[in-house]
mmCIF file of C-alpha atoms in Angstrom:
data_model
loop_
_atom_site.group_PDB
_atom_site.id
_atom_site.type_symbol
_atom_site.label_atom_id
_atom_site.label_comp_id
_atom_site.label_asym_id
_atom_site.label_seq_id
_atom_site.Cartn_x
_atom_site.Cartn_y
_atom_site.Cartn_z
ATOM 1 C CA SER A 1 -153.387 -66.861 139.237
ATOM 2 C CA GLN A 2 -157.165 -67.727 139.116
ATOM 3 C CA THR A 3 -158.156 -71.404 140.211
ATOM 4 C CA ILE A 4 -161.384 -73.357 140.338
ATOM 5 C CA HIS A 5 -162.010 -75.926 142.544
ATOM 6 C CA GLN A 6 -164.975 -78.435 142.182
ATOM 7 C CA TRP A 7 -165.629 -81.512 144.734
ATOM 8 C CA PRO A 8 -166.451 -84.303 144.955
ATOM 9 C CA ALA A 9 -165.171 -85.889 141.588
ATOM 10 C CA THR A 10 -167.685 -88.868 141.735
ATOM 11 C CA LEU A 11 -171.127 -89.204 143.400
ATOM 12 C CA VAL A 12 -173.176 -91.965 143.691
ATOM 13 C CA GLN A 13 -176.174 -91.546 145.493
ATOM 14 C CA PRO A 14 -179.631 -93.594 145.693
ATOM 15 C CA VAL A 15 -182.919 -92.126 144.391
ATOM 16 C CA GLY A 16 -184.586 -89.649 147.040
ATOM 17 C CA SER A 17 -181.404 -88.575 148.814
ATOM 18 C CA PRO A 18 -180.216 -85.019 149.125
ATOM 19 C CA LEU A 19 -177.206 -83.515 147.329
ATOM 20 C CA SER A 20 -174.555 -80.767 147.600
ATOM 21 C CA LEU A 21 -171.991 -79.930 145.155
ATOM 22 C CA GLU A 22 -169.579 -77.024 145.958
ATOM 23 C CA CYS A 23 -167.379 -75.117 143.865
ATOM 24 C CA THR A 24 -164.982 -72.227 144.704
ATOM 25 C CA VAL A 25 -162.922 -69.896 142.928
ATOM 26 C CA GLU A 26 -159.428 -68.624 144.061
ATOM 27 C CA GLY A 27 -157.479 -65.626 142.844
ATOM 28 C CA THR A 28 -160.353 -63.474 141.705
ATOM 29 C CA SER A 29 -162.964 -61.410 143.057
ATOM 30 C CA ASN A 30 -166.675 -60.819 141.897
ATOM 31 C CA PRO A 31 -166.554 -63.577 139.262
ATOM 32 C CA ASN A 32 -169.536 -64.707 137.582
ATOM 33 C CA LEU A 33 -170.084 -67.931 138.582
ATOM 34 C CA TYR A 34 -172.084 -70.878 136.415
ATOM 35 C CA TRP A 35 -173.486 -74.394 136.841
ATOM 36 C CA TYR A 36 -173.671 -76.897 134.087
ATOM 37 C CA ARG A 37 -174.920 -80.534 133.546
ATOM 38 C CA GLN A 38 -173.779 -82.468 130.213
ATOM 39 C CA ALA A 39 -175.794 -85.576 129.965
ATOM 40 C CA ALA A 40 -175.102 -88.557 127.902
ATOM 41 C CA GLY A 41 -173.572 -87.251 124.564
ATOM 42 C CA ARG A 42 -171.811 -83.780 124.633
ATOM 43 C CA GLY A 43 -174.562 -80.993 125.190
ATOM 44 C CA LEU A 44 -173.569 -78.209 127.837
ATOM 45 C CA GLN A 45 -177.042 -77.137 129.473
ATOM 46 C CA LEU A 46 -177.063 -73.792 131.843
ATOM 47 C CA LEU A 47 -178.659 -74.652 135.347
ATOM 48 C CA PHE A 48 -178.044 -71.722 137.067
ATOM 49 C CA TYR A 49 -175.923 -68.720 136.812
ATOM 50 C CA SER A 50 -174.781 -65.962 139.620
ATOM 51 C CA VAL A 51 -173.451 -62.378 138.954
ATOM 52 C CA GLY A 52 -172.946 -61.683 142.915
ATOM 53 C CA ILE A 53 -173.417 -62.848 146.580
ATOM 54 C CA GLY A 54 -177.114 -63.965 147.008
ATOM 55 C CA GLN A 55 -178.024 -63.246 143.226
ATOM 56 C CA ILE A 56 -179.514 -66.673 141.371
ATOM 57 C CA SER A 57 -180.762 -67.056 138.233
ATOM 58 C CA SER A 58 -182.375 -70.411 136.935
ATOM 59 C CA GLU A 59 -182.437 -71.415 133.230
ATOM 60 C CA VAL A 60 -184.131 -74.379 133.663
ATOM 61 C CA PRO A 61 -187.037 -75.627 136.180
ATOM 62 C CA GLN A 62 -186.038 -78.571 137.936
ATOM 63 C CA ASN A 63 -185.271 -80.454 140.966
ATOM 64 C CA LEU A 64 -182.086 -78.632 141.982
ATOM 65 C CA SER A 65 -181.205 -75.224 143.561
ATOM 66 C CA ALA A 66 -178.206 -73.421 143.971
ATOM 67 C CA SER A 67 -176.826 -70.705 146.555
ATOM 68 C CA ARG A 68 -173.996 -68.406 146.582
ATOM 69 C CA PRO A 69 -173.044 -67.905 150.354
ATOM 70 C CA GLN A 70 -169.913 -66.215 149.649
ATOM 71 C CA ASP A 71 -168.280 -63.988 146.911
ATOM 72 C CA ARG A 72 -166.365 -67.143 145.552
ATOM 73 C CA GLN A 73 -168.629 -70.158 146.872
ATOM 74 C CA PHE A 74 -171.368 -71.605 144.283
ATOM 75 C CA ILE A 75 -173.258 -74.900 145.801
ATOM 76 C CA LEU A 76 -175.736 -76.761 143.668
ATOM 77 C CA SER A 77 -178.255 -78.594 145.834
ATOM 78 C CA SER A 78 -181.144 -81.074 145.540
ATOM 79 C CA LYS A 79 -183.741 -82.058 148.323
ATOM 80 C CA LYS A 80 -184.550 -85.363 146.913
ATOM 81 C CA LEU A 81 -182.555 -86.757 143.906
ATOM 82 C CA LEU A 82 -184.267 -88.205 140.638
ATOM 83 C CA LEU A 83 -182.697 -90.859 138.559
ATOM 84 C CA SER A 84 -182.745 -87.970 135.651
ATOM 85 C CA ASP A 85 -180.684 -86.262 137.848
ATOM 86 C CA SER A 86 -177.474 -88.476 136.891
ATOM 87 C CA GLY A 87 -175.147 -86.056 134.831
ATOM 88 C CA PHE A 88 -171.836 -84.586 134.862
ATOM 89 C CA TYR A 89 -172.027 -81.375 136.328
ATOM 90 C CA LEU A 90 -169.632 -78.673 135.635
ATOM 91 C CA CYS A 91 -168.838 -75.284 137.303
ATOM 92 C CA ALA A 92 -167.584 -72.399 135.503
ATOM 93 C CA TRP A 93 -166.525 -68.705 136.174
ATOM 94 C CA GLU A 94 -165.572 -65.760 134.226
ATOM 95 C CA ARG A 95 -165.272 -61.827 134.830
ATOM 96 C CA GLY A 96 -168.168 -60.149 132.768
ATOM 97 C CA VAL A 97 -165.810 -59.857 129.424
ATOM 98 C CA GLY A 98 -166.050 -63.312 128.197
ATOM 99 C CA GLY A 99 -164.659 -66.890 127.944
ATOM 100 C CA TYR A 100 -165.270 -69.170 131.148
ATOM 101 C CA THR A 101 -163.191 -71.572 133.183
ATOM 102 C CA PHE A 102 -164.560 -74.778 133.755
ATOM 103 C CA GLY A 103 -164.047 -76.998 137.169
ATOM 104 C CA SER A 104 -163.096 -80.611 136.476
ATOM 105 C CA GLY A 105 -166.795 -81.705 137.072
ATOM 106 C CA THR A 106 -168.270 -83.965 139.189
ATOM 107 C CA ARG A 107 -169.828 -87.202 137.479
ATOM 108 C CA LEU A 108 -173.213 -87.986 139.454
ATOM 109 C CA THR A 109 -174.652 -91.254 139.082
ATOM 110 C CA VAL A 110 -178.430 -91.613 140.823
ATOM 111 C CA VAL A 111 -179.032 -95.313 141.649
ATOM 112 C CA GLY B 1 -182.577 -66.604 121.103
ATOM 113 C CA GLU B 2 -179.406 -67.414 120.120
ATOM 114 C CA ASN B 3 -178.728 -70.949 118.245
ATOM 115 C CA VAL B 4 -175.689 -72.239 117.333
ATOM 116 C CA GLU B 5 -175.144 -75.131 115.190
ATOM 117 C CA GLN B 6 -172.135 -77.137 114.922
ATOM 118 C CA HIS B 7 -170.602 -79.422 111.999
ATOM 119 C CA PRO B 8 -169.487 -81.983 111.689
ATOM 120 C CA SER B 9 -170.629 -84.208 115.145
ATOM 121 C CA THR B 10 -167.690 -86.376 114.095
ATOM 122 C CA LEU B 11 -164.145 -85.773 112.576
ATOM 123 C CA SER B 12 -161.798 -88.637 112.014
ATOM 124 C CA VAL B 13 -158.465 -87.527 110.614
ATOM 125 C CA GLN B 14 -154.681 -89.034 110.135
ATOM 126 C CA GLU B 15 -152.143 -87.406 112.024
ATOM 127 C CA GLY B 16 -150.362 -84.257 110.421
ATOM 128 C CA ASP B 17 -153.757 -83.423 108.469
ATOM 129 C CA SER B 18 -155.614 -80.645 109.051
ATOM 130 C CA ALA B 19 -159.232 -80.595 111.020
ATOM 131 C CA VAL B 20 -161.758 -78.043 110.369
ATOM 132 C CA ILE B 21 -164.878 -77.465 112.379
ATOM 133 C CA LYS B 22 -167.642 -75.173 111.482
ATOM 134 C CA CYS B 23 -170.496 -73.297 113.514
ATOM 135 C CA THR B 24 -173.153 -70.829 112.377
ATOM 136 C CA TYR B 25 -174.909 -68.773 114.584
ATOM 137 C CA SER B 26 -178.349 -66.669 114.284
ATOM 138 C CA ASP B 27 -178.090 -63.334 116.703
ATOM 139 C CA SER B 28 -176.523 -60.984 114.895
ATOM 140 C CA ALA B 29 -175.637 -59.369 118.287
ATOM 141 C CA SER B 30 -173.498 -61.664 119.586
ATOM 142 C CA ASN B 31 -169.792 -60.458 119.693
ATOM 143 C CA TYR B 32 -167.635 -63.228 121.476
ATOM 144 C CA PHE B 33 -166.841 -66.615 120.218
ATOM 145 C CA PRO B 34 -164.907 -68.812 122.248
ATOM 146 C CA TRP B 35 -163.904 -72.585 121.041
ATOM 147 C CA TYR B 36 -163.597 -75.277 123.917
ATOM 148 C CA LYS B 37 -161.421 -78.852 124.044
ATOM 149 C CA GLN B 38 -163.003 -81.221 126.460
ATOM 150 C CA GLU B 39 -161.052 -84.055 127.270
ATOM 151 C CA LEU B 40 -162.572 -87.467 128.489
ATOM 152 C CA GLY B 41 -163.737 -87.107 131.937
ATOM 153 C CA LYS B 42 -162.434 -83.319 132.274
ATOM 154 C CA GLY B 43 -164.310 -80.184 132.059
ATOM 155 C CA PRO B 44 -163.950 -77.990 128.976
ATOM 156 C CA GLN B 45 -160.988 -75.698 128.515
ATOM 157 C CA LEU B 46 -160.882 -72.518 126.439
ATOM 158 C CA ILE B 47 -158.139 -72.830 123.945
ATOM 159 C CA ILE B 48 -158.941 -70.007 121.567
ATOM 160 C CA ASP B 49 -161.589 -66.922 121.192
ATOM 161 C CA ILE B 50 -162.291 -64.377 118.760
ATOM 162 C CA ARG B 51 -164.415 -61.162 119.120
ATOM 163 C CA SER B 52 -166.727 -59.500 116.641
ATOM 164 C CA ASN B 53 -164.014 -56.803 115.622
ATOM 165 C CA VAL B 54 -161.389 -59.450 114.609
ATOM 166 C CA GLY B 55 -161.830 -61.550 111.304
ATOM 167 C CA GLU B 56 -159.231 -64.080 112.025
ATOM 168 C CA LYS B 57 -156.888 -65.123 115.023
ATOM 169 C CA LYS B 58 -154.333 -67.464 115.282
ATOM 170 C CA ASP B 59 -152.195 -68.875 118.340
ATOM 171 C CA GLN B 60 -149.750 -71.813 116.845
ATOM 172 C CA ARG B 61 -151.141 -74.593 115.322
ATOM 173 C CA ILE B 62 -154.934 -73.446 115.810
ATOM 174 C CA ALA B 63 -156.647 -70.636 114.315
ATOM 175 C CA VAL B 64 -160.197 -69.370 114.362
ATOM 176 C CA THR B 65 -162.422 -67.180 111.641
ATOM 177 C CA LEU B 66 -165.294 -65.296 111.962
ATOM 178 C CA ASN B 67 -167.365 -64.035 109.028
ATOM 179 C CA LYS B 68 -170.197 -61.968 110.524
ATOM 180 C CA THR B 69 -171.970 -61.318 107.583
ATOM 181 C CA ALA B 70 -172.646 -64.954 106.992
ATOM 182 C CA LYS B 71 -172.940 -65.475 110.952
ATOM 183 C CA HIS B 72 -170.553 -68.345 110.870
ATOM 184 C CA PHE B 73 -167.226 -68.990 112.480
ATOM 185 C CA SER B 74 -164.341 -71.639 112.033
ATOM 186 C CA LEU B 75 -161.727 -73.873 114.346
ATOM 187 C CA HIS B 76 -158.860 -74.754 112.144
ATOM 188 C CA ILE B 77 -156.297 -77.015 113.395
ATOM 189 C CA THR B 78 -152.641 -77.447 111.343
ATOM 190 C CA GLU B 79 -150.966 -80.673 111.642
ATOM 191 C CA THR B 80 -152.967 -82.542 113.631
ATOM 192 C CA GLN B 81 -151.339 -84.720 116.743
ATOM 193 C CA PRO B 82 -152.970 -87.620 118.684
ATOM 194 C CA GLU B 83 -153.382 -85.245 121.867
ATOM 195 C CA ASP B 84 -155.742 -83.042 119.705
ATOM 196 C CA SER B 85 -158.218 -85.909 119.937
ATOM 197 C CA ALA B 86 -160.988 -84.674 122.224
ATOM 198 C CA VAL B 87 -164.414 -82.947 121.778
ATOM 199 C CA TYR B 88 -164.390 -79.513 120.641
ATOM 200 C CA PHE B 89 -167.517 -77.080 121.621
ATOM 201 C CA CYS B 90 -167.957 -73.239 119.499
ATOM 202 C CA ALA B 91 -170.112 -70.966 121.308
ATOM 203 C CA ALA B 92 -171.596 -67.490 120.709
ATOM 204 C CA SER B 93 -172.397 -65.014 123.222
ATOM 205 C CA LYS B 94 -172.810 -60.991 124.108
ATOM 206 C CA GLY B 95 -172.397 -59.100 126.840
ATOM 207 C CA SER B 96 -175.476 -58.719 129.078
ATOM 208 C CA GLY B 97 -176.011 -57.252 132.332
ATOM 209 C CA GLY B 98 -172.487 -57.822 133.474
ATOM 210 C CA SER B 99 -172.006 -61.486 132.154
ATOM 211 C CA TYR B 100 -171.453 -63.577 128.911
ATOM 212 C CA ILE B 101 -173.744 -66.404 128.700
ATOM 213 C CA PRO B 102 -172.528 -68.543 125.254
ATOM 214 C CA THR B 103 -174.836 -70.600 123.741
ATOM 215 C CA PHE B 104 -173.070 -73.639 123.046
ATOM 216 C CA GLY B 105 -172.898 -75.946 119.573
ATOM 217 C CA ARG B 106 -173.233 -79.404 120.050
ATOM 218 C CA GLY B 107 -169.870 -80.700 120.279
ATOM 219 C CA THR B 108 -167.686 -82.099 117.430
ATOM 220 C CA SER B 109 -165.760 -85.429 118.512
ATOM 221 C CA LEU B 110 -162.223 -84.826 116.734
ATOM 222 C CA ILE B 111 -160.330 -88.478 116.674
ATOM 223 C CA VAL B 112 -156.443 -88.260 115.366
ATOM 224 C CA HIS B 113 -155.412 -91.305 114.171
ATOM 225 C CA PRO B 114 -151.449 -91.973 114.539
#
């Protein structure tokens, strides 16, 4: 069966520090991969998506970047975190037929 | 682009009652409509979905209806239980370039009182 792993679960980082969040999918190949952010309240904001290795589409210009070094690995990064980067980050995958499977999320607090 | 409106933002019911959450969408080309349940501190979980060639779909206590003409779809939960308490998101999407990128509603916080 397919599983998605996302870590860490929680993270407290100082302003100006770098960030690396990792997401991996098991049990499937060629997944479409997505990074979302959920700020205070409930809205889900699409940050990046990838339909293949090295292919990254950015939905919102900001202080973050994404990379897909392997078929089932998706990484969210920042060189210097801002206070506004705080939030709940979610990775998700789907196979091009609709319906996301989300990871368990990373709660990021920038202090 | 697509715009999805979701109502109500908060819904409070007594255990055993029914709950209905409604969404409207703007892009008539949207053809896939999933619903997600998000419990506190967790990622959203797909609970039911419907495609545009179907008007209704049911899975035990959960059902979704779709009216393509009016461009609205609804989630129906019968015999609600306290464990149904969560935030529910609707979404609308269409396949493009090998992926389905949904536009999400803003969520409904469902509270089921025992």
